[in-house]
Amino acid sequence: MSEETIPDYRYVFQKDLLRGKVAFITGGGTGIGFTITEILMRHGCDTIIASRRLDVVRSAAEKLSKATGQRCLPLQMDVRKPEAITKAVDEALGQFKQIDILVNNAAGNFLCPAENLSFNAFRTVMEIDAHGTFNVSKAVFEKYMKNNGGVIINITATLSFRGRVLQTHAGSAKAAIEAMTKHLAVEWGPNGIRMMCVAPGPIADTEGMRRLGGEHIDDAMVKAIPVQRLGKREDIGNTVLFITSRAGELLTGTTVIADGGAWLTSENNFWKIKNSPMFKQMSKM
Ligand code: COA
Ligand code: NAP
């Protein structure tokens, strides 16, 4: 799917909020990562977007720069491969000389009951989400933030809060990231680094939602969400922006849940979901 920038973005914060700053966003070529990147750029930030598919980040970078007038460097990188990360961070610093903001957004997910998860499937999601977040954070810390400070925002989820059905792999990985965020907030705080998580709920028009049964979401499910609507990518972009801003200076080691209260009310009955058409359809996958 080709990504599009927001046609009618309405500013909440000053347009030059991030003037002179540089942000590194993993998985910034698609979905939520693309829109986080766009919103940071709309506020004066230059960016680096990195993921496995170079053609995807290249085309995204072109669109983002055109829409915002800021620089966006696309890089190929697998968050599971420390050497590729080191190379990408070196390349980013060679070009921009600084990385003030890191957004660990790259992730992998699918719906699967624990009993059908292969050992490799569980490991793969843990490696992309949890190991990937540590790998990129460590590389950016060593090469820049250790001596210069910064903000690291990890995109998690609400899956582990209630033990979400069919999400043992992703929920475990995101819970690990939330723990890691606290540990690093404590250790790296004195270096001037703030560590935060943003936990989105279901966000419309994303691969994540499609993979988690998006086409099965009906009116009744939306009405069950306390704010009565699904999230938008812009909601998550604006939340990230707020955390990076001076208004967020006291925020570290915690999670901002940006889901309209969805995790409090969403269906989580394994017996019922196991007997639903969605599950039956998925079991054929
Ligand atoms: N259900 C159950 N197991 C699945 C699965 C599914 N839908 N999709 C993949 N797997 C299993 C594979 O069978 C494999 O296990 P095996 O070797 O025992 O057969 C394991 O997961 C790894 O799959 P593979 O395709 O080799 O991994 P990859 O590294 O190429 O891709 C994924 C990682 C699987 C997470 C892939 O879906 C991906 O790249 N996702 C990125 C986009 C995304 O998930 N977006 C949503 C973010 S919330
Ligand atoms: P998405 O568009 O599929 O984004 C995932 C991104 O990660 C892709 O750009 C992908 O690019 C990249 N990626 C995957 N594996 C990678 C790897 N090994 N190395 C480097 N990059 C990798 O999905 P999304 O829905 O926007 O999700 C973005 C984030 O929001 C994720 O952290 C997700 O868990 C979280 N989230 C989403 C929702 C939702 O409703 N969508 C809800 C809660 C949380 P490549 O394929 O090019 O590598």
mmCIF file of C-alpha atoms and ligand atoms in Angstrom:
data_model
loop_
_atom_site.group_PDB
_atom_site.id
_atom_site.type_symbol
_atom_site.label_atom_id
_atom_site.label_comp_id
_atom_site.label_asym_id
_atom_site.label_seq_id
_atom_site.Cartn_x
_atom_site.Cartn_y
_atom_site.Cartn_z
ATOM 1 C CA MET A 1 0.000 0.000 0.000
ATOM 2 C CA SER A 2 1.325 3.420 -0.904
ATOM 3 C CA GLU A 3 1.224 5.946 1.945
ATOM 4 C CA GLU A 4 -0.292 9.421 1.681
ATOM 5 C CA THR A 5 0.445 12.490 3.806
ATOM 6 C CA ILE A 6 -2.339 14.259 5.736
ATOM 7 C CA PRO A 7 -4.175 16.615 3.344
ATOM 8 C CA ASP A 8 -5.486 19.033 6.003
ATOM 9 C CA TYR A 9 -3.224 18.814 9.073
ATOM 10 C CA ARG A 10 -4.405 21.194 11.823
ATOM 11 C CA TYR A 11 -1.627 22.423 14.102
ATOM 12 C CA VAL A 12 -2.078 22.079 17.863
ATOM 13 C CA PHE A 13 1.510 23.048 18.727
ATOM 14 C CA GLN A 14 3.740 25.784 17.288
ATOM 15 C CA LYS A 15 4.937 24.921 13.790
ATOM 16 C CA ASP A 16 8.608 25.368 14.712
ATOM 17 C CA LEU A 17 8.403 23.195 17.847
ATOM 18 C CA LEU A 18 11.149 20.828 16.634
ATOM 19 C CA ARG A 19 13.155 23.237 14.471
ATOM 20 C CA GLY A 20 16.814 22.094 14.406
ATOM 21 C CA LYS A 21 16.015 18.610 15.758
ATOM 22 C CA VAL A 22 16.619 15.248 14.088
ATOM 23 C CA ALA A 23 14.526 12.096 14.616
ATOM 24 C CA PHE A 24 15.234 8.461 13.690
ATOM 25 C CA ILE A 25 12.077 6.397 13.147
ATOM 26 C CA THR A 26 12.196 2.623 12.611
ATOM 27 C CA GLY A 27 9.469 1.386 10.284
ATOM 28 C CA GLY A 28 8.864 5.021 9.297
ATOM 29 C CA GLY A 29 7.974 4.127 5.705
ATOM 30 C CA THR A 30 4.484 2.825 6.448
ATOM 31 C CA GLY A 31 1.447 3.140 8.690
ATOM 32 C CA ILE A 32 1.714 4.737 12.101
ATOM 33 C CA GLY A 33 5.485 5.248 11.676
ATOM 34 C CA PHE A 34 4.917 7.170 8.439
ATOM 35 C CA THR A 35 2.456 9.547 10.099
ATOM 36 C CA ILE A 36 4.621 10.001 13.223
ATOM 37 C CA THR A 37 7.454 10.963 10.850
ATOM 38 C CA GLU A 38 5.209 13.346 8.938
ATOM 39 C CA ILE A 39 4.006 15.135 12.077
ATOM 40 C CA LEU A 40 7.544 15.524 13.452
ATOM 41 C CA MET A 41 8.628 16.920 10.061
ATOM 42 C CA ARG A 42 5.668 19.316 9.936
ATOM 43 C CA HIS A 43 7.126 20.798 13.123
ATOM 44 C CA GLY A 44 10.572 21.487 11.651
ATOM 45 C CA CYS A 45 12.325 18.180 12.358
ATOM 46 C CA ASP A 46 14.625 16.391 9.895
ATOM 47 C CA THR A 47 14.248 12.616 9.920
ATOM 48 C CA ILE A 48 15.771 9.264 9.111
ATOM 49 C CA ILE A 49 13.379 6.397 8.340
ATOM 50 C CA ALA A 50 14.725 2.850 8.350
ATOM 51 C CA SER A 51 13.263 -0.558 7.576
ATOM 52 C CA ARG A 52 13.942 -3.727 5.587
ATOM 53 C CA ARG A 53 12.406 -2.588 2.271
ATOM 54 C CA LEU A 54 14.528 0.166 0.777
ATOM 55 C CA ASP A 55 12.032 0.907 -2.022
ATOM 56 C CA VAL A 56 9.298 1.533 0.582
ATOM 57 C CA VAL A 57 11.342 3.942 2.724
ATOM 58 C CA ARG A 58 12.693 5.690 -0.385
ATOM 59 C CA SER A 59 9.273 6.419 -1.805
ATOM 60 C CA ALA A 60 7.969 7.463 1.646
ATOM 61 C CA ALA A 61 10.922 9.827 2.183
ATOM 62 C CA GLU A 62 10.253 11.531 -1.127
ATOM 63 C CA LYS A 63 6.588 12.114 -0.264
ATOM 64 C CA LEU A 64 7.352 13.290 3.267
ATOM 65 C CA SER A 65 9.984 15.786 2.151
ATOM 66 C CA LYS A 66 7.713 17.127 -0.571
ATOM 67 C CA ALA A 67 4.819 17.638 1.861
ATOM 68 C CA THR A 68 6.846 19.210 4.679
ATOM 69 C CA GLY A 69 9.940 20.838 3.168
ATOM 70 C CA GLN A 70 12.152 18.966 5.655
ATOM 71 C CA ARG A 71 14.911 16.450 4.915
ATOM 72 C CA CYS A 72 14.170 12.715 5.240
ATOM 73 C CA LEU A 73 16.909 10.119 4.774
ATOM 74 C CA PRO A 74 15.684 6.600 3.877
ATOM 75 C CA LEU A 75 17.887 3.704 5.033
ATOM 76 C CA GLN A 76 17.729 -0.060 4.757
ATOM 77 C CA MET A 77 17.997 -1.778 8.116
ATOM 78 C CA ASP A 78 16.680 -4.862 9.898
ATOM 79 C CA VAL A 79 16.256 -4.105 13.609
ATOM 80 C CA ARG A 80 17.334 -7.686 14.374
ATOM 81 C CA LYS A 81 20.795 -7.120 12.849
ATOM 82 C CA PRO A 82 23.182 -5.089 15.030
ATOM 83 C CA GLU A 83 25.732 -4.562 12.230
ATOM 84 C CA ALA A 84 23.112 -3.118 9.902
ATOM 85 C CA ILE A 85 21.893 -0.858 12.713
ATOM 86 C CA THR A 86 25.404 0.407 13.480
ATOM 87 C CA LYS A 87 25.909 1.173 9.795
ATOM 88 C CA ALA A 88 22.575 3.003 9.549
ATOM 89 C CA VAL A 89 23.200 5.064 12.690
ATOM 90 C CA ASP A 90 26.690 5.980 11.387
ATOM 91 C CA GLU A 91 25.165 7.012 8.075
ATOM 92 C CA ALA A 92 22.489 9.090 9.820
ATOM 93 C CA LEU A 93 25.054 10.850 12.016
ATOM 94 C CA GLY A 94 27.333 11.381 9.011
ATOM 95 C CA GLN A 95 24.541 13.262 7.309
ATOM 96 C CA PHE A 96 22.800 15.059 10.205
ATOM 97 C CA LYS A 97 25.440 15.097 13.038
ATOM 98 C CA GLN A 98 22.741 14.503 15.666
ATOM 99 C CA ILE A 99 19.832 12.206 16.636
ATOM 100 C CA ASP A 100 17.668 13.932 19.246
ATOM 101 C CA ILE A 101 14.637 11.663 19.011
ATOM 102 C CA LEU A 102 14.417 7.912 18.415
ATOM 103 C CA VAL A 103 11.052 6.273 17.748
ATOM 104 C CA ASN A 104 11.165 2.458 17.952
ATOM 105 C CA ASN A 105 8.069 1.729 15.899
ATOM 106 C CA ALA A 106 9.078 -1.330 13.809
ATOM 107 C CA ALA A 107 7.161 -4.465 14.754
ATOM 108 C CA GLY A 108 5.706 -7.673 13.410
ATOM 109 C CA ASN A 109 2.389 -9.233 14.336
ATOM 110 C CA PHE A 110 -0.406 -11.600 13.313
ATOM 111 C CA LEU A 111 -3.305 -13.254 15.086
ATOM 112 C CA CYS A 112 -2.504 -16.731 16.334
ATOM 113 C CA PRO A 113 -3.570 -18.850 19.291
ATOM 114 C CA ALA A 114 -0.608 -19.837 21.487
ATOM 115 C CA GLU A 115 -1.133 -23.533 20.752
ATOM 116 C CA ASN A 116 -0.564 -22.918 17.028
ATOM 117 C CA LEU A 117 2.462 -20.633 17.435
ATOM 118 C CA SER A 118 5.656 -22.310 16.277
ATOM 119 C CA PHE A 119 8.807 -21.768 18.356
ATOM 120 C CA ASN A 120 10.154 -19.697 15.505
ATOM 121 C CA ALA A 121 6.998 -17.579 15.230
ATOM 122 C CA PHE A 122 7.217 -16.565 18.900
ATOM 123 C CA ARG A 123 10.950 -15.914 18.605
ATOM 124 C CA THR A 124 10.528 -13.851 15.440
ATOM 125 C CA VAL A 125 8.094 -11.408 17.029
ATOM 126 C CA MET A 126 10.186 -11.171 20.203
ATOM 127 C CA GLU A 127 13.257 -10.462 18.068
ATOM 128 C CA ILE A 128 11.674 -7.748 15.922
ATOM 129 C CA ASP A 129 9.801 -5.974 18.719
ATOM 130 C CA ALA A 130 11.765 -6.446 21.951
ATOM 131 C CA HIS A 131 15.305 -7.192 20.749
ATOM 132 C CA GLY A 132 14.886 -4.674 17.918
ATOM 133 C CA THR A 133 13.937 -1.930 20.353
ATOM 134 C CA PHE A 134 16.959 -2.679 22.530
ATOM 135 C CA ASN A 135 19.336 -2.998 19.565
ATOM 136 C CA VAL A 136 18.469 0.356 18.026
ATOM 137 C CA SER A 137 18.275 2.155 21.394
ATOM 138 C CA LYS A 138 21.726 0.857 22.370
ATOM 139 C CA ALA A 139 23.309 1.874 19.064
ATOM 140 C CA VAL A 140 21.844 5.392 19.215
ATOM 141 C CA PHE A 141 22.816 5.682 22.910
ATOM 142 C CA GLU A 142 26.429 4.689 22.302
ATOM 143 C CA LYS A 143 26.918 6.772 19.218
ATOM 144 C CA TYR A 144 25.069 9.931 20.194
ATOM 145 C CA MET A 145 22.627 10.169 23.117
ATOM 146 C CA LYS A 146 25.064 9.055 25.832
ATOM 147 C CA ASN A 147 26.848 12.403 25.546
ATOM 148 C CA ASN A 148 24.053 14.555 24.179
ATOM 149 C CA GLY A 149 20.787 13.344 25.715
ATOM 150 C CA GLY A 150 17.542 12.840 23.816
ATOM 151 C CA VAL A 151 14.114 11.244 23.855
ATOM 152 C CA ILE A 152 13.393 7.597 23.006
ATOM 153 C CA ILE A 153 9.765 6.669 22.354
ATOM 154 C CA ASN A 154 8.817 3.011 22.007
ATOM 155 C CA ILE A 155 5.538 2.169 20.305
ATOM 156 C CA THR A 156 3.944 -0.641 22.297
ATOM 157 C CA ALA A 157 0.303 -1.779 22.594
ATOM 158 C CA THR A 158 -2.325 -2.567 25.200
ATOM 159 C CA LEU A 159 -2.241 -6.319 24.450
ATOM 160 C CA SER A 160 -0.519 -7.466 27.649
ATOM 161 C CA PHE A 161 -2.669 -5.365 29.993
ATOM 162 C CA ARG A 162 -5.447 -7.993 30.071
ATOM 163 C CA GLY A 163 -3.750 -10.938 28.348
ATOM 164 C CA ARG A 164 -5.344 -10.347 24.946
ATOM 165 C CA VAL A 165 -6.484 -13.481 23.084
ATOM 166 C CA LEU A 166 -4.417 -14.668 20.089
ATOM 167 C CA GLN A 167 -1.625 -12.255 21.023
ATOM 168 C CA THR A 168 0.726 -14.177 23.349
ATOM 169 C CA HIS A 169 3.713 -13.405 21.102
ATOM 170 C CA ALA A 170 3.105 -9.667 20.539
ATOM 171 C CA GLY A 171 1.767 -9.037 24.056
ATOM 172 C CA SER A 172 4.856 -10.658 25.592
ATOM 173 C CA ALA A 173 7.141 -8.648 23.319
ATOM 174 C CA LYS A 174 5.423 -5.329 24.038
ATOM 175 C CA ALA A 175 5.409 -6.049 27.795
ATOM 176 C CA ALA A 176 9.165 -6.639 27.572
ATOM 177 C CA ILE A 177 9.561 -3.266 25.873
ATOM 178 C CA GLU A 178 7.578 -1.539 28.624
ATOM 179 C CA ALA A 179 9.836 -3.109 31.278
ATOM 180 C CA MET A 180 12.938 -2.186 29.250
ATOM 181 C CA THR A 181 11.696 1.383 29.042
ATOM 182 C CA LYS A 182 11.629 1.644 32.841
ATOM 183 C CA HIS A 183 15.098 0.096 33.246
ATOM 184 C CA LEU A 184 16.622 2.414 30.669
ATOM 185 C CA ALA A 185 14.795 5.460 32.067
ATOM 186 C CA VAL A 186 16.530 4.799 35.380
ATOM 187 C CA GLU A 187 19.979 4.110 33.919
ATOM 188 C CA TRP A 188 20.027 6.681 31.136
ATOM 189 C CA GLY A 189 18.108 9.498 32.837
ATOM 190 C CA PRO A 190 21.334 11.044 34.168
ATOM 191 C CA ASN A 191 22.575 11.216 30.552
ATOM 192 C CA GLY A 192 19.671 13.534 29.772
ATOM 193 C CA ILE A 193 17.621 10.809 28.093
ATOM 194 C CA ARG A 194 13.890 10.383 28.578
ATOM 195 C CA MET A 195 12.426 6.950 27.804
ATOM 196 C CA MET A 196 8.719 6.640 27.013
ATOM 197 C CA CYS A 197 6.197 4.232 25.550
ATOM 198 C CA VAL A 198 3.111 5.112 23.551
ATOM 199 C CA ALA A 199 0.526 2.310 23.492
ATOM 200 C CA PRO A 200 -1.979 2.730 20.646
ATOM 201 C CA GLY A 201 -5.291 0.915 20.535
ATOM 202 C CA PRO A 202 -6.837 -0.061 17.188
ATOM 203 C CA ILE A 203 -5.763 2.524 14.620
ATOM 204 C CA ALA A 204 -7.758 2.772 11.402
ATOM 205 C CA ASP A 205 -6.059 2.467 8.030
ATOM 206 C CA THR A 206 -3.036 0.499 9.227
ATOM 207 C CA GLU A 207 -1.465 -2.874 8.515
ATOM 208 C CA GLY A 208 -1.580 -3.617 12.237
ATOM 209 C CA MET A 209 -5.346 -3.284 12.356
ATOM 210 C CA ARG A 210 -5.805 -5.258 9.151
ATOM 211 C CA ARG A 211 -3.748 -8.093 10.619
ATOM 212 C CA LEU A 212 -5.684 -8.052 13.874
ATOM 213 C CA GLY A 213 -9.037 -8.566 12.190
ATOM 214 C CA GLY A 214 -9.785 -4.980 11.119
ATOM 215 C CA GLU A 215 -12.321 -6.014 8.501
ATOM 216 C CA HIS A 216 -14.389 -7.674 11.234
ATOM 217 C CA ILE A 217 -14.780 -4.495 13.271
ATOM 218 C CA ASP A 218 -18.425 -3.458 13.168
ATOM 219 C CA ASP A 219 -20.423 -0.549 14.537
ATOM 220 C CA ALA A 220 -21.164 -2.288 17.831
ATOM 221 C CA MET A 221 -17.429 -2.790 18.462
ATOM 222 C CA VAL A 222 -16.722 0.874 17.754
ATOM 223 C CA LYS A 223 -19.574 1.925 20.038
ATOM 224 C CA ALA A 224 -18.023 -0.210 22.789
ATOM 225 C CA ILE A 225 -14.945 2.052 22.738
ATOM 226 C CA PRO A 226 -15.427 4.745 25.415
ATOM 227 C CA VAL A 227 -14.586 7.626 23.009
ATOM 228 C CA GLN A 228 -16.868 6.060 20.347
ATOM 229 C CA ARG A 229 -14.321 5.980 17.557
ATOM 230 C CA LEU A 230 -11.256 4.126 16.336
ATOM 231 C CA GLY A 231 -7.886 5.813 16.652
ATOM 232 C CA LYS A 232 -6.336 7.701 13.748
ATOM 233 C CA ARG A 233 -2.652 7.637 12.873
ATOM 234 C CA GLU A 234 -2.633 11.379 13.530
ATOM 235 C CA ASP A 235 -3.644 10.722 17.168
ATOM 236 C CA ILE A 236 -0.465 8.716 17.659
ATOM 237 C CA GLY A 237 1.697 11.249 15.789
ATOM 238 C CA ASN A 238 0.389 14.079 17.967
ATOM 239 C CA THR A 239 0.950 12.031 21.150
ATOM 240 C CA VAL A 240 4.568 11.395 20.146
ATOM 241 C CA LEU A 241 4.990 15.090 19.344
ATOM 242 C CA PHE A 242 3.658 16.089 22.773
ATOM 243 C CA ILE A 243 6.121 13.739 24.515
ATOM 244 C CA THR A 244 9.069 15.169 22.567
ATOM 245 C CA SER A 245 8.037 18.744 23.353
ATOM 246 C CA ARG A 246 8.967 20.846 26.386
ATOM 247 C CA ALA A 247 5.466 20.098 27.726
ATOM 248 C CA GLY A 248 6.625 16.502 28.159
ATOM 249 C CA GLU A 249 9.880 17.240 29.982
ATOM 250 C CA LEU A 250 8.841 15.447 33.165
ATOM 251 C CA LEU A 251 7.642 12.312 31.392
ATOM 252 C CA THR A 252 9.943 9.306 31.556
ATOM 253 C CA GLY A 253 9.737 5.580 32.329
ATOM 254 C CA THR A 254 6.036 5.308 31.692
ATOM 255 C CA THR A 255 3.434 4.633 29.031
ATOM 256 C CA VAL A 256 0.932 6.986 27.458
ATOM 257 C CA ILE A 257 -2.045 4.841 26.447
ATOM 258 C CA ALA A 258 -3.569 6.410 23.341
ATOM 259 C CA ASP A 259 -6.566 4.190 22.643
ATOM 260 C CA GLY A 260 -9.724 6.083 23.644
ATOM 261 C CA GLY A 261 -10.191 3.587 26.485
ATOM 262 C CA ALA A 262 -10.578 0.646 24.066
ATOM 263 C CA TRP A 263 -8.543 -1.821 26.137
ATOM 264 C CA LEU A 264 -10.938 -1.404 29.048
ATOM 265 C CA THR A 265 -13.966 -2.575 27.105
ATOM 266 C CA SER A 266 -12.796 -4.737 24.184
ATOM 267 C CA GLU A 267 -14.023 -8.338 23.852
ATOM 268 C CA ASN A 268 -11.459 -10.775 25.272
ATOM 269 C CA ASN A 269 -13.326 -14.045 25.666
ATOM 270 C CA PHE A 270 -11.250 -16.854 24.113
ATOM 271 C CA TRP A 271 -14.141 -19.338 23.962
ATOM 272 C CA LYS A 272 -16.348 -16.815 22.108
ATOM 273 C CA ILE A 273 -13.592 -15.642 19.765
ATOM 274 C CA LYS A 274 -12.545 -19.240 19.024
ATOM 275 C CA ASN A 275 -16.078 -19.912 17.799
ATOM 276 C CA SER A 276 -16.345 -16.711 15.754
ATOM 277 C CA PRO A 277 -16.252 -16.544 11.928
ATOM 278 C CA MET A 278 -13.081 -14.428 12.180
ATOM 279 C CA PHE A 279 -11.213 -17.191 14.013
ATOM 280 C CA LYS A 280 -12.499 -19.870 11.652
ATOM 281 C CA GLN A 281 -11.341 -17.834 8.681
ATOM 282 C CA MET A 282 -7.931 -17.220 10.276
ATOM 283 C CA SER A 283 -7.425 -20.859 11.161
ATOM 284 C CA LYS A 284 -7.383 -21.588 7.428
ATOM 285 C CA MET A 285 -4.441 -19.221 6.952
HETATM 286 N N1 COA B 1 0.373 -17.178 11.969
HETATM 287 C C1 COA B 1 1.210 -18.034 12.598
HETATM 288 N N2 COA B 1 2.559 -18.060 12.370
HETATM 289 C C2 COA B 1 3.048 -17.201 11.473
HETATM 290 C C3 COA B 1 2.241 -16.263 10.792
HETATM 291 C C4 COA B 1 0.839 -16.281 11.061
HETATM 292 N N3 COA B 1 -0.011 -15.466 10.434
HETATM 293 N N4 COA B 1 3.036 -15.521 9.974
HETATM 294 C C5 COA B 1 4.280 -15.985 10.139
HETATM 295 N N5 COA B 1 4.306 -16.979 11.038
HETATM 296 C C6 COA B 1 5.441 -17.781 11.455
HETATM 297 C C7 COA B 1 6.112 -18.449 10.263
HETATM 298 O O1 COA B 1 5.414 -19.646 9.891
HETATM 299 C C8 COA B 1 7.518 -18.723 10.811
HETATM 300 O O2 COA B 1 7.547 -19.820 11.652
HETATM 301 P P1 COA B 1 8.098 -21.289 11.136
HETATM 302 O O3 COA B 1 9.495 -21.050 10.639
HETATM 303 O O4 COA B 1 8.021 -22.152 12.339
HETATM 304 O O5 COA B 1 7.147 -21.715 10.039
HETATM 305 C C9 COA B 1 7.755 -17.505 11.697
HETATM 306 O O6 COA B 1 6.470 -16.947 11.989
HETATM 307 C C10 COA B 1 8.627 -16.448 11.039
HETATM 308 O O7 COA B 1 8.019 -16.103 9.810
HETATM 309 P P2 COA B 1 8.845 -15.425 8.625
HETATM 310 O O8 COA B 1 7.875 -15.135 7.536
HETATM 311 O O9 COA B 1 10.040 -16.287 8.300
HETATM 312 O O10 COA B 1 9.406 -14.117 9.360
HETATM 313 P P3 COA B 1 9.908 -12.749 8.760
HETATM 314 O O11 COA B 1 10.994 -12.317 9.621
HETATM 315 O O12 COA B 1 10.142 -12.835 7.284
HETATM 316 O O13 COA B 1 8.595 -11.812 8.921
HETATM 317 C C11 COA B 1 6.628 -11.438 10.285
HETATM 318 C C12 COA B 1 8.148 -11.412 10.194
HETATM 319 C C13 COA B 1 6.171 -12.898 10.303
HETATM 320 C C14 COA B 1 6.218 -10.796 11.598
HETATM 321 C C15 COA B 1 5.972 -10.762 9.060
HETATM 322 O O14 COA B 1 4.582 -10.862 9.160
HETATM 323 C C16 COA B 1 6.365 -9.286 8.914
HETATM 324 O O15 COA B 1 7.358 -8.987 8.298
HETATM 325 N N6 COA B 1 5.584 -8.337 9.520
HETATM 326 C C17 COA B 1 5.841 -6.895 9.431
HETATM 327 C C18 COA B 1 4.570 -6.090 9.256
HETATM 328 C C19 COA B 1 3.607 -6.254 10.401
HETATM 329 O O16 COA B 1 3.518 -7.308 11.035
HETATM 330 N N7 COA B 1 2.855 -5.190 10.663
HETATM 331 C C20 COA B 1 1.964 -5.120 11.771
HETATM 332 C C21 COA B 1 2.666 -4.485 12.922
HETATM 333 S S1 COA B 1 1.571 -4.501 14.323
HETATM 334 P P1 NAP B 2 3.139 -1.437 9.712
HETATM 335 O O1 NAP B 2 2.715 -0.388 8.756
HETATM 336 O O2 NAP B 2 3.242 -2.847 9.218
HETATM 337 O O3 NAP B 2 4.515 -0.991 10.369
HETATM 338 C C1 NAP B 2 5.535 -1.860 10.739
HETATM 339 C C2 NAP B 2 6.825 -1.300 10.168
HETATM 340 O O4 NAP B 2 7.918 -2.003 10.747
HETATM 341 C C3 NAP B 2 6.922 -1.463 8.651
HETATM 342 O O5 NAP B 2 7.283 -0.227 8.092
HETATM 343 C C4 NAP B 2 8.047 -2.481 8.450
HETATM 344 O O6 NAP B 2 8.809 -2.144 7.298
HETATM 345 C C5 NAP B 2 8.846 -2.305 9.732
HETATM 346 N N1 NAP B 2 9.528 -3.530 10.136
HETATM 347 C C6 NAP B 2 8.972 -4.750 10.381
HETATM 348 N N2 NAP B 2 9.926 -5.631 10.694
HETATM 349 C C7 NAP B 2 11.103 -4.955 10.662
HETATM 350 C C8 NAP B 2 12.443 -5.314 10.887
HETATM 351 N N3 NAP B 2 12.790 -6.562 11.220
HETATM 352 N N4 NAP B 2 13.420 -4.358 10.775
HETATM 353 C C9 NAP B 2 13.097 -3.096 10.432
HETATM 354 N N5 NAP B 2 11.828 -2.681 10.207
HETATM 355 C C10 NAP B 2 10.864 -3.612 10.306
HETATM 356 O O7 NAP B 2 2.172 -1.485 10.987
HETATM 357 P P2 NAP B 2 1.461 -0.373 11.915
HETATM 358 O O8 NAP B 2 0.108 -0.878 12.138
HETATM 359 O O9 NAP B 2 1.680 0.998 11.405
HETATM 360 O O10 NAP B 2 2.276 -0.578 13.296
HETATM 361 C C11 NAP B 2 3.258 0.348 13.751
HETATM 362 C C12 NAP B 2 3.491 0.172 15.233
HETATM 363 O O11 NAP B 2 2.283 0.443 15.978
HETATM 364 C C13 NAP B 2 3.931 -1.211 15.671
HETATM 365 O O12 NAP B 2 4.882 -1.107 16.708
HETATM 366 C C14 NAP B 2 2.667 -1.835 16.186
HETATM 367 O O13 NAP B 2 2.889 -2.893 17.089
HETATM 368 C C15 NAP B 2 2.030 -0.631 16.856
HETATM 369 N N6 NAP B 2 0.580 -0.756 17.063
HETATM 370 C C16 NAP B 2 -0.274 -0.681 16.004
HETATM 371 C C17 NAP B 2 -1.646 -0.752 16.200
HETATM 372 C C18 NAP B 2 -2.602 -0.636 15.049
HETATM 373 O O14 NAP B 2 -3.844 -0.633 15.258
HETATM 374 N N7 NAP B 2 -2.136 -0.509 13.844
HETATM 375 C C19 NAP B 2 -2.150 -0.924 17.497
HETATM 376 C C20 NAP B 2 -1.251 -1.019 18.562
HETATM 377 C C21 NAP B 2 0.117 -0.920 18.335
HETATM 378 P P3 NAP B 2 9.588 -3.260 6.418
HETATM 379 O O15 NAP B 2 8.598 -4.328 6.111
HETATM 380 O O16 NAP B 2 10.080 -2.476 5.233
HETATM 381 O O17 NAP B 2 10.724 -3.750 7.267
#
